[in-house]
């Protein structure tokens, strides 16, 4: 329930017309969002669930299915929690899902097992805390044994946290507080976290693990297409005439995606190119299906740009019929200088020392690319689809240019913006796309805009219920070098507090030489689900958090499909969802900093339903939808469906 009537009116939200689940089900019809109903029992997937249901009913242990999305990779497989006696006893794939087509890999099938291991259900405060206000540095950081903690209540921890936050803001400014968030948080939590950091604290130091995985893709898309909008979707696999993987062992990292592609290769005989320095499982799988049209290119490390540009050279010189002149004229600029550069410096012979790939093999690859591209253009669907991975393409000293080069190749033959064709980045996390869309990074705002865009900034300030001049001040705050720079600033004493939400510090580079020394100096708050997680080694306050299956919210997978993950079970006593943690702390801090907490966080705890006693993520989702209206990522149509269907 939302209680700021004025703001709700401005956002166009009308509580009276809102029906809870009907709203979400209506959304499914329009944008393909697969959404189910809490507590539905179904019997239509690939396993023999009927038998086990019948048995369960006989013994009185009825099982229910609760729809969700796998919490692991960016494929975003739709899954059902099987709930029995208040526990998730299995995770099974949704047979009707157009994402995973009834498949799920071993990670997804066993996802719920982690819920019941090493759970943390105590609020912990380090006895010897680092205190940046007095300059005291904890001597016990680096240990998380029982003797370093004082077990406390949520109230006491909240008081320490709020006092410390407000004191730091007043003494050093909000930008002295940093957050490292996550592509595992729900979209609603990401929205609130960014609102709290940039709107309430006026800190521009907000980073996330999405920075480490996807920055090259984001900046590549923005440089080439003007916006961080991956143009592909999984249905492209069904009509593509050729599918490629660049620096991407999809068989290991995104198994269901690989299975979809290999099924199409088997069925329709489509050629594939896989580029990787290693001979990978993906290559081996395609080779087994059809060695004659599987181009498994074991390239020299760092030869990526040279190989892609050598393909462009071959297309320009030997397969000119594949160049889509009309598309280039209508939709691109800078073609002449691109062409000149390619022809001058990227013949396969010129770059063989960098790629290690014989010119004749490059010619064969260019030929199949040209054939697929022409086929797609003639049919009006199909052509070339290229996926790329994180470690093998984005995470490189020239990652952005890897991405840009590949997008340029697609632009050259017009293989973009048509069903079955396009460049397509895969994310590592289930909700990294929301982290990007919600702007939970330094200098970014929700809906794919930067903080330098004054009119959008003012618009978001209104949606967040804060004065626009406040957000304008935040925009002036610097966080150079982003996630790494934030740790460097902490080591220099410029950052006083760091928060980790659903994220770990061990995925950052230079953990021993930079990150951990920095975390010793700063006051560190973590929300954490596991008692022995590495985050506890350097935490001053640990708040026990609910996890996957224990809370609700929405996720966006790599193709930007929004999916509801329903709450299936109650979290352990004394744990809370991050959504509740952010709103509770946010309201306190907002009041102490002179803001109207009811206006900034206009949410009331649910009095009924699965979120009874907690904040309802649906209320936040509605605010996000309404705020998206008129932006480049307008998905407010879901609200119209809600209002139409009641
Ligand atoms: S492919 Fe990814 S999303 Fe699907 S079940 Fe496996 S880990 Fe989960």
mmCIF file of N, CA and C in Angstrom, residues 284-411:
data_model
loop_
_atom_site.group_PDB
_atom_site.id
_atom_site.type_symbol
_atom_site.label_atom_id
_atom_site.label_comp_id
_atom_site.label_asym_id
_atom_site.label_seq_id
_atom_site.Cartn_x
_atom_site.Cartn_y
_atom_site.Cartn_z
ATOM 1 N N UNK A 284 32.938 -28.239 -28.744
ATOM 2 C CA UNK A 284 32.843 -29.688 -28.873
ATOM 3 C C UNK A 284 31.410 -30.119 -29.192
ATOM 4 N N UNK A 285 30.444 -29.477 -28.516
ATOM 5 C CA UNK A 285 29.037 -29.816 -28.751
ATOM 6 C C UNK A 285 28.645 -29.571 -30.198
ATOM 7 N N UNK A 286 29.005 -28.412 -30.731
ATOM 8 C CA UNK A 286 28.640 -28.095 -32.119
ATOM 9 C C UNK A 286 29.362 -29.025 -33.095
ATOM 10 N N UNK A 287 30.615 -29.326 -32.780
ATOM 11 C CA UNK A 287 31.393 -30.209 -33.648
ATOM 12 C C UNK A 287 30.713 -31.579 -33.745
ATOM 13 N N UNK A 288 30.198 -32.049 -32.621
ATOM 14 C CA UNK A 288 29.553 -33.367 -32.632
ATOM 15 C C UNK A 288 28.279 -33.370 -33.466
ATOM 16 N N UNK A 289 27.583 -32.250 -33.488
ATOM 17 C CA UNK A 289 26.345 -32.189 -34.283
ATOM 18 C C UNK A 289 26.674 -32.126 -35.773
ATOM 19 N N UNK A 290 27.597 -31.242 -36.139
ATOM 20 C CA UNK A 290 27.957 -31.132 -37.560
ATOM 21 C C UNK A 290 29.332 -30.470 -37.708
ATOM 22 N N UNK A 291 30.384 -31.283 -37.879
ATOM 23 C CA UNK A 291 31.729 -30.694 -37.961
ATOM 24 C C UNK A 291 31.906 -29.802 -39.183
ATOM 25 N N UNK A 292 31.108 -30.046 -40.249
ATOM 26 C CA UNK A 292 31.372 -29.306 -41.491
ATOM 27 C C UNK A 292 30.875 -27.861 -41.437
ATOM 28 N N UNK A 293 29.933 -27.538 -40.558
ATOM 29 C CA UNK A 293 29.520 -26.128 -40.486
ATOM 30 C C UNK A 293 29.717 -25.552 -39.082
ATOM 31 N N UNK A 294 30.646 -26.159 -38.333
ATOM 32 C CA UNK A 294 30.997 -25.634 -37.005
ATOM 33 C C UNK A 294 32.387 -25.022 -37.092
ATOM 34 N N UNK A 295 32.452 -23.714 -37.053
ATOM 35 C CA UNK A 295 33.741 -23.021 -37.163
ATOM 36 C C UNK A 295 34.238 -22.732 -35.757
ATOM 37 N N UNK A 296 35.067 -23.623 -35.248
ATOM 38 C CA UNK A 296 35.585 -23.500 -33.891
ATOM 39 C C UNK A 296 36.967 -22.863 -33.963
ATOM 40 N N UNK A 297 37.030 -21.597 -33.612
ATOM 41 C CA UNK A 297 38.217 -20.783 -33.876
ATOM 42 C C UNK A 297 38.998 -20.575 -32.585
ATOM 43 N N UNK A 298 40.057 -21.337 -32.418
ATOM 44 C CA UNK A 298 40.885 -21.167 -31.215
ATOM 45 C C UNK A 298 41.908 -20.064 -31.490
ATOM 46 N N UNK A 299 41.486 -18.893 -31.160
ATOM 47 C CA UNK A 299 42.220 -17.673 -31.486
ATOM 48 C C UNK A 299 43.330 -17.418 -30.466
ATOM 49 N N UNK A 300 44.318 -16.621 -30.858
ATOM 50 C CA UNK A 300 45.328 -16.200 -29.882
ATOM 51 C C UNK A 300 44.676 -15.234 -28.895
ATOM 52 N N UNK A 301 45.053 -15.287 -27.613
ATOM 53 C CA UNK A 301 44.491 -14.318 -26.664
ATOM 54 C C UNK A 301 44.721 -12.893 -27.162
ATOM 55 N N UNK A 302 43.717 -12.058 -26.998
ATOM 56 C CA UNK A 302 43.763 -10.641 -27.400
ATOM 57 C C UNK A 302 43.677 -10.405 -28.902
ATOM 58 N N UNK A 303 43.395 -11.464 -29.670
ATOM 59 C CA UNK A 303 43.260 -11.271 -31.119
ATOM 60 C C UNK A 303 41.841 -10.926 -31.539
ATOM 61 N N UNK A 304 40.956 -10.653 -30.559
ATOM 62 C CA UNK A 304 39.519 -10.499 -30.829
ATOM 63 C C UNK A 304 39.207 -9.440 -31.889
ATOM 64 N N UNK A 305 39.683 -8.230 -31.626
ATOM 65 C CA UNK A 305 39.339 -7.119 -32.524
ATOM 66 C C UNK A 305 39.887 -7.395 -33.922
ATOM 67 N N UNK A 306 41.091 -7.918 -33.965
ATOM 68 C CA UNK A 306 41.714 -8.179 -35.265
ATOM 69 C C UNK A 306 40.911 -9.199 -36.060
ATOM 70 N N UNK A 307 40.427 -10.248 -35.396
ATOM 71 C CA UNK A 307 39.672 -11.275 -36.120
ATOM 72 C C UNK A 307 38.350 -10.709 -36.648
ATOM 73 N N UNK A 308 37.629 -9.979 -35.799
ATOM 74 C CA UNK A 308 36.322 -9.455 -36.232
ATOM 75 C C UNK A 308 36.523 -8.465 -37.383
ATOM 76 N N UNK A 309 37.539 -7.632 -37.272
ATOM 77 C CA UNK A 309 37.789 -6.682 -38.359
ATOM 78 C C UNK A 309 38.292 -7.387 -39.625
ATOM 79 N N UNK A 310 38.993 -8.512 -39.460
ATOM 80 C CA UNK A 310 39.422 -9.281 -40.641
ATOM 81 C C UNK A 310 38.201 -9.877 -41.344
ATOM 82 N N UNK A 311 37.191 -10.267 -40.555
ATOM 83 C CA UNK A 311 35.937 -10.732 -41.165
ATOM 84 C C UNK A 311 35.300 -9.596 -41.966
ATOM 85 N N UNK A 312 35.312 -8.394 -41.380
ATOM 86 C CA UNK A 312 34.757 -7.229 -42.098
ATOM 87 C C UNK A 312 35.527 -7.002 -43.396
ATOM 88 N N UNK A 313 36.844 -7.153 -43.337
ATOM 89 C CA UNK A 313 37.688 -6.972 -44.533
ATOM 90 C C UNK A 313 37.257 -7.953 -45.632
ATOM 91 N N UNK A 314 37.087 -9.214 -45.242
ATOM 92 C CA UNK A 314 36.703 -10.239 -46.221
ATOM 93 C C UNK A 314 35.326 -9.946 -46.811
ATOM 94 N N UNK A 315 34.396 -9.518 -45.963
ATOM 95 C CA UNK A 315 33.050 -9.206 -46.456
ATOM 96 C C UNK A 315 33.109 -8.052 -47.453
ATOM 97 N N UNK A 316 33.891 -7.032 -47.107
ATOM 98 C CA UNK A 316 33.981 -5.856 -47.982
ATOM 99 C C UNK A 316 34.642 -6.189 -49.319
ATOM 100 N N UNK A 317 35.642 -7.062 -49.275
ATOM 101 C CA UNK A 317 36.424 -7.289 -50.497
ATOM 102 C C UNK A 317 35.952 -8.488 -51.312
ATOM 103 N N UNK A 318 35.482 -9.544 -50.639
ATOM 104 C CA UNK A 318 35.155 -10.762 -51.394
ATOM 105 C C UNK A 318 33.666 -11.096 -51.427
ATOM 106 N N UNK A 319 32.898 -10.516 -50.506
ATOM 107 C CA UNK A 319 31.452 -10.804 -50.493
ATOM 108 C C UNK A 319 30.664 -9.492 -50.413
ATOM 109 N N UNK A 320 30.889 -8.581 -51.355
ATOM 110 C CA UNK A 320 30.266 -7.249 -51.253
ATOM 111 C C UNK A 320 28.744 -7.304 -51.302
ATOM 112 N N UNK A 321 28.196 -8.404 -51.875
ATOM 113 C CA UNK A 321 26.732 -8.520 -51.933
ATOM 114 C C UNK A 321 26.122 -8.624 -50.526
ATOM 115 N N UNK A 322 26.958 -8.963 -49.532
ATOM 116 C CA UNK A 322 26.439 -9.079 -48.155
ATOM 117 C C UNK A 322 26.362 -7.724 -47.456
ATOM 118 N N UNK A 323 27.034 -6.721 -48.003
ATOM 119 C CA UNK A 323 27.024 -5.399 -47.353
ATOM 120 C C UNK A 323 25.654 -4.762 -47.587
ATOM 121 N N UNK A 324 25.009 -4.330 -46.518
ATOM 122 C CA UNK A 324 23.654 -3.775 -46.645
ATOM 123 C C UNK A 324 23.735 -2.252 -46.793
ATOM 124 N N UNK A 325 23.934 -1.822 -48.036
ATOM 125 C CA UNK A 325 24.141 -0.399 -48.316
ATOM 126 C C UNK A 325 22.980 0.464 -47.865
ATOM 127 N N UNK A 326 21.763 -0.036 -48.062
ATOM 128 C CA UNK A 326 20.591 0.774 -47.702
ATOM 129 C C UNK A 326 20.535 0.961 -46.181
ATOM 130 N N UNK A 327 20.771 -0.129 -45.473
ATOM 131 C CA UNK A 327 20.745 -0.037 -44.010
ATOM 132 C C UNK A 327 21.817 0.942 -43.534
ATOM 133 N N UNK A 328 23.003 0.833 -44.135
ATOM 134 C CA UNK A 328 24.116 1.702 -43.719
ATOM 135 C C UNK A 328 23.757 3.166 -43.979
ATOM 136 N N UNK A 329 23.190 3.426 -45.169
ATOM 137 C CA UNK A 329 22.842 4.813 -45.505
ATOM 138 C C UNK A 329 21.741 5.343 -44.595
ATOM 139 N N UNK A 330 20.765 4.500 -44.303
ATOM 140 C CA UNK A 330 19.602 4.967 -43.529
ATOM 141 C C UNK A 330 19.878 5.080 -42.033
ATOM 142 N N UNK A 331 20.766 4.227 -41.514
ATOM 143 C CA UNK A 331 20.818 4.101 -40.051
ATOM 144 C C UNK A 331 22.189 4.278 -39.416
ATOM 145 N N UNK A 332 23.213 4.552 -40.185
ATOM 146 C CA UNK A 332 24.542 4.657 -39.561
ATOM 147 C C UNK A 332 25.245 5.940 -39.989
ATOM 148 N N UNK A 333 26.316 6.256 -39.300
ATOM 149 C CA UNK A 333 27.214 7.300 -39.785
ATOM 150 C C UNK A 333 28.655 6.839 -39.585
ATOM 151 N N UNK A 334 29.574 7.505 -40.241
ATOM 152 C CA UNK A 334 30.995 7.174 -40.098
ATOM 153 C C UNK A 334 31.433 5.969 -40.909
ATOM 154 N N UNK A 335 30.581 5.528 -41.861
ATOM 155 C CA UNK A 335 30.907 4.295 -42.579
ATOM 156 C C UNK A 335 32.200 4.413 -43.385
ATOM 157 N N UNK A 336 32.393 5.559 -44.051
ATOM 158 C CA UNK A 336 33.565 5.680 -44.930
ATOM 159 C C UNK A 336 34.872 5.537 -44.155
ATOM 160 N N UNK A 337 34.953 6.191 -42.995
ATOM 161 C CA UNK A 337 36.219 6.090 -42.253
ATOM 162 C C UNK A 337 36.398 4.672 -41.707
ATOM 163 N N UNK A 338 35.279 4.027 -41.332
ATOM 164 C CA UNK A 338 35.351 2.623 -40.889
ATOM 165 C C UNK A 338 35.901 1.758 -42.022
ATOM 166 N N UNK A 339 35.326 1.921 -43.209
ATOM 167 C CA UNK A 339 35.727 1.105 -44.364
ATOM 168 C C UNK A 339 37.208 1.314 -44.693
ATOM 169 N N UNK A 340 37.609 2.589 -44.692
ATOM 170 C CA UNK A 340 39.019 2.882 -45.012
ATOM 171 C C UNK A 340 39.966 2.242 -44.000
ATOM 172 N N UNK A 341 39.606 2.343 -42.733
ATOM 173 C CA UNK A 341 40.455 1.767 -41.676
ATOM 174 C C UNK A 341 40.559 0.262 -41.804
ATOM 175 N N UNK A 342 39.419 -0.379 -42.076
ATOM 176 C CA UNK A 342 39.416 -1.846 -42.215
ATOM 177 C C UNK A 342 40.290 -2.256 -43.400
ATOM 178 N N UNK A 343 40.088 -1.587 -44.531
ATOM 179 C CA UNK A 343 40.825 -1.988 -45.736
ATOM 180 C C UNK A 343 42.323 -1.706 -45.601
ATOM 181 N N UNK A 344 42.659 -0.684 -44.852
ATOM 182 C CA UNK A 344 44.080 -0.335 -44.728
ATOM 183 C C UNK A 344 44.821 -1.248 -43.751
ATOM 184 N N UNK A 345 44.124 -1.723 -42.703
ATOM 185 C CA UNK A 345 44.893 -2.357 -41.620
ATOM 186 C C UNK A 345 44.455 -3.768 -41.234
ATOM 187 N N UNK A 346 43.390 -4.302 -41.835
ATOM 188 C CA UNK A 346 42.858 -5.549 -41.278
ATOM 189 C C UNK A 346 42.671 -6.680 -42.289
ATOM 190 N N UNK A 347 43.526 -6.780 -43.285
ATOM 191 C CA UNK A 347 43.419 -7.985 -44.109
ATOM 192 C C UNK A 347 43.821 -9.163 -43.216
ATOM 193 N N UNK A 348 43.220 -10.355 -43.426
ATOM 194 C CA UNK A 348 43.558 -11.506 -42.571
ATOM 195 C C UNK A 348 45.059 -11.771 -42.524
ATOM 196 N N UNK A 349 45.745 -11.470 -43.629
ATOM 197 C CA UNK A 349 47.190 -11.684 -43.668
ATOM 198 C C UNK A 349 47.910 -10.710 -42.735
ATOM 199 N N UNK A 350 47.432 -9.445 -42.752
ATOM 200 C CA UNK A 350 48.072 -8.418 -41.915
ATOM 201 C C UNK A 350 47.971 -8.738 -40.426
ATOM 202 N N UNK A 351 46.881 -9.429 -40.032
ATOM 203 C CA UNK A 351 46.656 -9.614 -38.587
ATOM 204 C C UNK A 351 46.920 -11.039 -38.122
ATOM 205 N N UNK A 352 47.486 -11.858 -39.000
ATOM 206 C CA UNK A 352 47.649 -13.276 -38.636
ATOM 207 C C UNK A 352 48.550 -13.458 -37.410
ATOM 208 N N UNK A 353 49.494 -12.544 -37.219
ATOM 209 C CA UNK A 353 50.353 -12.669 -36.031
ATOM 210 C C UNK A 353 49.557 -12.427 -34.750
ATOM 211 N N UNK A 354 48.444 -11.678 -34.841
ATOM 212 C CA UNK A 354 47.620 -11.413 -33.653
ATOM 213 C C UNK A 354 46.525 -12.460 -33.469
ATOM 214 N N UNK A 355 45.986 -12.974 -34.584
ATOM 215 C CA UNK A 355 44.859 -13.912 -34.467
ATOM 216 C C UNK A 355 45.311 -15.371 -34.479
ATOM 217 N N UNK A 356 46.357 -15.648 -35.233
ATOM 218 C CA UNK A 356 46.780 -17.039 -35.408
ATOM 219 C C UNK A 356 45.839 -17.812 -36.322
ATOM 220 N N UNK A 357 44.970 -17.104 -37.044
ATOM 221 C CA UNK A 357 43.965 -17.772 -37.888
ATOM 222 C C UNK A 357 44.321 -17.579 -39.367
ATOM 223 N N UNK A 358 44.374 -18.693 -40.094
ATOM 224 C CA UNK A 358 44.764 -18.651 -41.509
ATOM 225 C C UNK A 358 43.746 -17.861 -42.325
ATOM 226 N N UNK A 359 44.213 -17.063 -43.305
ATOM 227 C CA UNK A 359 43.292 -16.259 -44.123
ATOM 228 C C UNK A 359 42.187 -17.086 -44.770
ATOM 229 N N UNK A 360 42.489 -18.317 -45.179
ATOM 230 C CA UNK A 360 41.448 -19.098 -45.847
ATOM 231 C C UNK A 360 40.301 -19.435 -44.891
ATOM 232 N N UNK A 361 40.638 -19.663 -43.617
ATOM 233 C CA UNK A 361 39.589 -19.947 -42.632
ATOM 234 C C UNK A 361 38.736 -18.693 -42.396
ATOM 235 N N UNK A 362 39.381 -17.538 -42.376
ATOM 236 C CA UNK A 362 38.619 -16.284 -42.221
ATOM 237 C C UNK A 362 37.682 -16.123 -43.424
ATOM 238 N N UNK A 363 38.173 -16.475 -44.616
ATOM 239 C CA UNK A 363 37.344 -16.378 -45.827
ATOM 240 C C UNK A 363 36.111 -17.285 -45.706
ATOM 241 N N UNK A 364 36.320 -18.514 -45.213
ATOM 242 C CA UNK A 364 35.178 -19.446 -45.060
ATOM 243 C C UNK A 364 34.150 -18.892 -44.078
ATOM 244 N N UNK A 365 34.642 -18.329 -42.980
ATOM 245 C CA UNK A 365 33.716 -17.753 -41.993
ATOM 246 C C UNK A 365 32.940 -16.585 -42.603
ATOM 247 N N UNK A 366 33.640 -15.746 -43.360
ATOM 248 C CA UNK A 366 32.977 -14.595 -43.984
ATOM 249 C C UNK A 366 31.926 -15.071 -44.985
ATOM 250 N N UNK A 367 32.234 -16.164 -45.673
ATOM 251 C CA UNK A 367 31.276 -16.683 -46.664
ATOM 252 C C UNK A 367 29.979 -17.134 -45.977
ATOM 253 N N UNK A 368 30.090 -17.891 -44.868
ATOM 254 C CA UNK A 368 28.852 -18.350 -44.215
ATOM 255 C C UNK A 368 28.105 -17.175 -43.582
ATOM 256 N N UNK A 369 28.866 -16.185 -43.085
ATOM 257 C CA UNK A 369 28.212 -14.978 -42.543
ATOM 258 C C UNK A 369 27.419 -14.298 -43.666
ATOM 259 N N UNK A 370 28.066 -14.158 -44.829
ATOM 260 C CA UNK A 370 27.409 -13.473 -45.958
ATOM 261 C C UNK A 370 26.155 -14.231 -46.389
ATOM 262 N N UNK A 371 26.258 -15.548 -46.491
ATOM 263 C CA UNK A 371 25.092 -16.346 -46.930
ATOM 264 C C UNK A 371 23.930 -16.198 -45.947
ATOM 265 N N UNK A 372 24.255 -16.281 -44.651
ATOM 266 C CA UNK A 372 23.195 -16.183 -43.633
ATOM 267 C C UNK A 372 22.560 -14.801 -43.657
ATOM 268 N N UNK A 373 23.396 -13.809 -43.796
ATOM 269 C CA UNK A 373 22.918 -12.438 -43.781
ATOM 270 C C UNK A 373 21.966 -12.171 -44.959
ATOM 271 N N UNK A 374 22.369 -12.632 -46.128
ATOM 272 C CA UNK A 374 21.536 -12.411 -47.328
ATOM 273 C C UNK A 374 20.210 -13.163 -47.197
ATOM 274 N N UNK A 375 20.288 -14.392 -46.681
ATOM 275 C CA UNK A 375 19.059 -15.180 -46.469
ATOM 276 C C UNK A 375 18.087 -14.420 -45.578
ATOM 277 N N UNK A 376 18.607 -13.919 -44.473
ATOM 278 C CA UNK A 376 17.759 -13.209 -43.509
ATOM 279 C C UNK A 376 17.133 -11.973 -44.122
ATOM 280 N N UNK A 377 17.932 -11.241 -44.887
ATOM 281 C CA UNK A 377 17.438 -10.004 -45.503
ATOM 282 C C UNK A 377 16.322 -10.331 -46.498
ATOM 283 N N UNK A 378 16.526 -11.385 -47.280
ATOM 284 C CA UNK A 378 15.517 -11.745 -48.289
ATOM 285 C C UNK A 378 14.215 -12.216 -47.643
ATOM 286 N N UNK A 379 14.345 -12.961 -46.560
ATOM 287 C CA UNK A 379 13.134 -13.487 -45.897
ATOM 288 C C UNK A 379 12.446 -12.449 -45.018
ATOM 289 N N UNK A 380 13.203 -11.439 -44.605
ATOM 290 C CA UNK A 380 12.643 -10.460 -43.662
ATOM 291 C C UNK A 380 12.719 -10.950 -42.237
ATOM 292 N N UNK A 381 13.279 -12.114 -42.028
ATOM 293 C CA UNK A 381 13.585 -12.605 -40.679
ATOM 294 C C UNK A 381 14.755 -13.577 -40.784
ATOM 295 N N UNK A 382 15.520 -13.652 -39.703
ATOM 296 C CA UNK A 382 16.721 -14.485 -39.735
ATOM 297 C C UNK A 382 17.937 -13.647 -40.062
ATOM 298 N N UNK A 383 19.038 -14.322 -40.345
ATOM 299 C CA UNK A 383 20.314 -13.643 -40.530
ATOM 300 C C UNK A 383 21.276 -14.120 -39.463
ATOM 301 N N UNK A 384 22.107 -13.199 -38.967
ATOM 302 C CA UNK A 384 23.175 -13.586 -38.039
ATOM 303 C C UNK A 384 22.876 -13.082 -36.626
ATOM 304 N N UNK A 385 22.931 -13.986 -35.672
ATOM 305 C CA UNK A 385 22.846 -13.613 -34.258
ATOM 306 C C UNK A 385 24.176 -13.954 -33.598
ATOM 307 N N UNK A 386 24.720 -13.003 -32.833
ATOM 308 C CA UNK A 386 25.997 -13.243 -32.147
ATOM 309 C C UNK A 386 25.849 -12.986 -30.655
ATOM 310 N N UNK A 387 26.153 -13.997 -29.874
ATOM 311 C CA UNK A 387 26.209 -13.833 -28.419
ATOM 312 C C UNK A 387 27.653 -13.589 -28.014
ATOM 313 N N UNK A 388 27.823 -12.857 -26.916
ATOM 314 C CA UNK A 388 29.163 -12.797 -26.354
ATOM 315 C C UNK A 388 29.107 -12.929 -24.839
ATOM 316 N N UNK A 389 30.252 -13.307 -24.284
ATOM 317 C CA UNK A 389 30.298 -13.617 -22.857
ATOM 318 C C UNK A 389 30.981 -12.532 -22.052
ATOM 319 N N UNK A 390 31.125 -12.800 -20.778
ATOM 320 C CA UNK A 390 31.669 -11.803 -19.855
ATOM 321 C C UNK A 390 33.188 -11.910 -19.811
ATOM 322 N N UNK A 391 33.685 -13.065 -19.311
ATOM 323 C CA UNK A 391 35.130 -13.216 -19.128
ATOM 324 C C UNK A 391 35.901 -13.182 -20.434
ATOM 325 N N UNK A 392 35.306 -13.692 -21.513
ATOM 326 C CA UNK A 392 36.044 -13.812 -22.761
ATOM 327 C C UNK A 392 35.877 -12.648 -23.711
ATOM 328 N N UNK A 393 34.994 -11.693 -23.395
ATOM 329 C CA UNK A 393 34.784 -10.596 -24.336
ATOM 330 C C UNK A 393 34.720 -9.255 -23.607
ATOM 331 N N UNK A 394 33.871 -9.169 -22.567
ATOM 332 C CA UNK A 394 33.746 -7.894 -21.838
ATOM 333 C C UNK A 394 34.971 -7.606 -20.974
ATOM 334 N N UNK A 395 35.414 -8.641 -20.245
ATOM 335 C CA UNK A 395 36.465 -8.399 -19.245
ATOM 336 C C UNK A 395 37.842 -8.470 -19.893
ATOM 337 N N UNK A 396 38.182 -7.382 -20.551
ATOM 338 C CA UNK A 396 39.437 -7.302 -21.285
ATOM 339 C C UNK A 396 39.881 -5.849 -21.229
ATOM 340 N N UNK A 397 41.172 -5.606 -21.411
ATOM 341 C CA UNK A 397 41.600 -4.202 -21.391
ATOM 342 C C UNK A 397 41.026 -3.438 -22.585
ATOM 343 N N UNK A 398 40.543 -4.193 -23.611
ATOM 344 C CA UNK A 398 39.871 -3.507 -24.718
ATOM 345 C C UNK A 398 38.451 -4.061 -24.879
ATOM 346 N N UNK A 399 37.793 -4.326 -23.736
ATOM 347 C CA UNK A 399 36.460 -4.935 -23.761
ATOM 348 C C UNK A 399 35.435 -4.097 -24.507
ATOM 349 N N UNK A 400 35.425 -2.787 -24.244
ATOM 350 C CA UNK A 400 34.441 -1.935 -24.921
ATOM 351 C C UNK A 400 34.649 -1.996 -26.431
ATOM 352 N N UNK A 401 35.916 -2.052 -26.851
ATOM 353 C CA UNK A 401 36.196 -2.083 -28.288
ATOM 354 C C UNK A 401 35.893 -3.449 -28.887
ATOM 355 N N UNK A 402 36.018 -4.511 -28.078
ATOM 356 C CA UNK A 402 35.544 -5.820 -28.561
ATOM 357 C C UNK A 402 34.065 -5.720 -28.932
ATOM 358 N N UNK A 403 33.303 -5.129 -27.997
ATOM 359 C CA UNK A 403 31.850 -5.023 -28.191
ATOM 360 C C UNK A 403 31.533 -4.146 -29.399
ATOM 361 N N UNK A 404 32.189 -3.013 -29.443
ATOM 362 C CA UNK A 404 31.950 -2.058 -30.529
ATOM 363 C C UNK A 404 32.270 -2.678 -31.895
ATOM 364 N N UNK A 405 33.363 -3.404 -31.959
ATOM 365 C CA UNK A 405 33.793 -4.022 -33.218
ATOM 366 C C UNK A 405 32.765 -5.041 -33.700
ATOM 367 N N UNK A 406 32.238 -5.810 -32.756
ATOM 368 C CA UNK A 406 31.256 -6.829 -33.129
ATOM 369 C C UNK A 406 29.939 -6.177 -33.571
ATOM 370 N N UNK A 407 29.529 -5.134 -32.854
ATOM 371 C CA UNK A 407 28.294 -4.438 -33.270
ATOM 372 C C UNK A 407 28.499 -3.836 -34.660
ATOM 373 N N UNK A 408 29.681 -3.274 -34.915
ATOM 374 C CA UNK A 408 29.963 -2.704 -36.240
ATOM 375 C C UNK A 408 29.825 -3.753 -37.343
ATOM 376 N N UNK A 409 30.279 -4.976 -37.048
ATOM 377 C CA UNK A 409 30.179 -6.033 -38.061
ATOM 378 C C UNK A 409 28.707 -6.329 -38.372
ATOM 379 N N UNK A 410 27.882 -6.317 -37.329
ATOM 380 C CA UNK A 410 26.443 -6.528 -37.546
ATOM 381 C C UNK A 410 25.830 -5.366 -38.326
ATOM 382 N N UNK A 411 26.292 -4.146 -38.043
ATOM 383 C CA UNK A 411 25.760 -2.990 -38.787
ATOM 384 C C UNK A 411 26.157 -3.074 -40.260
#
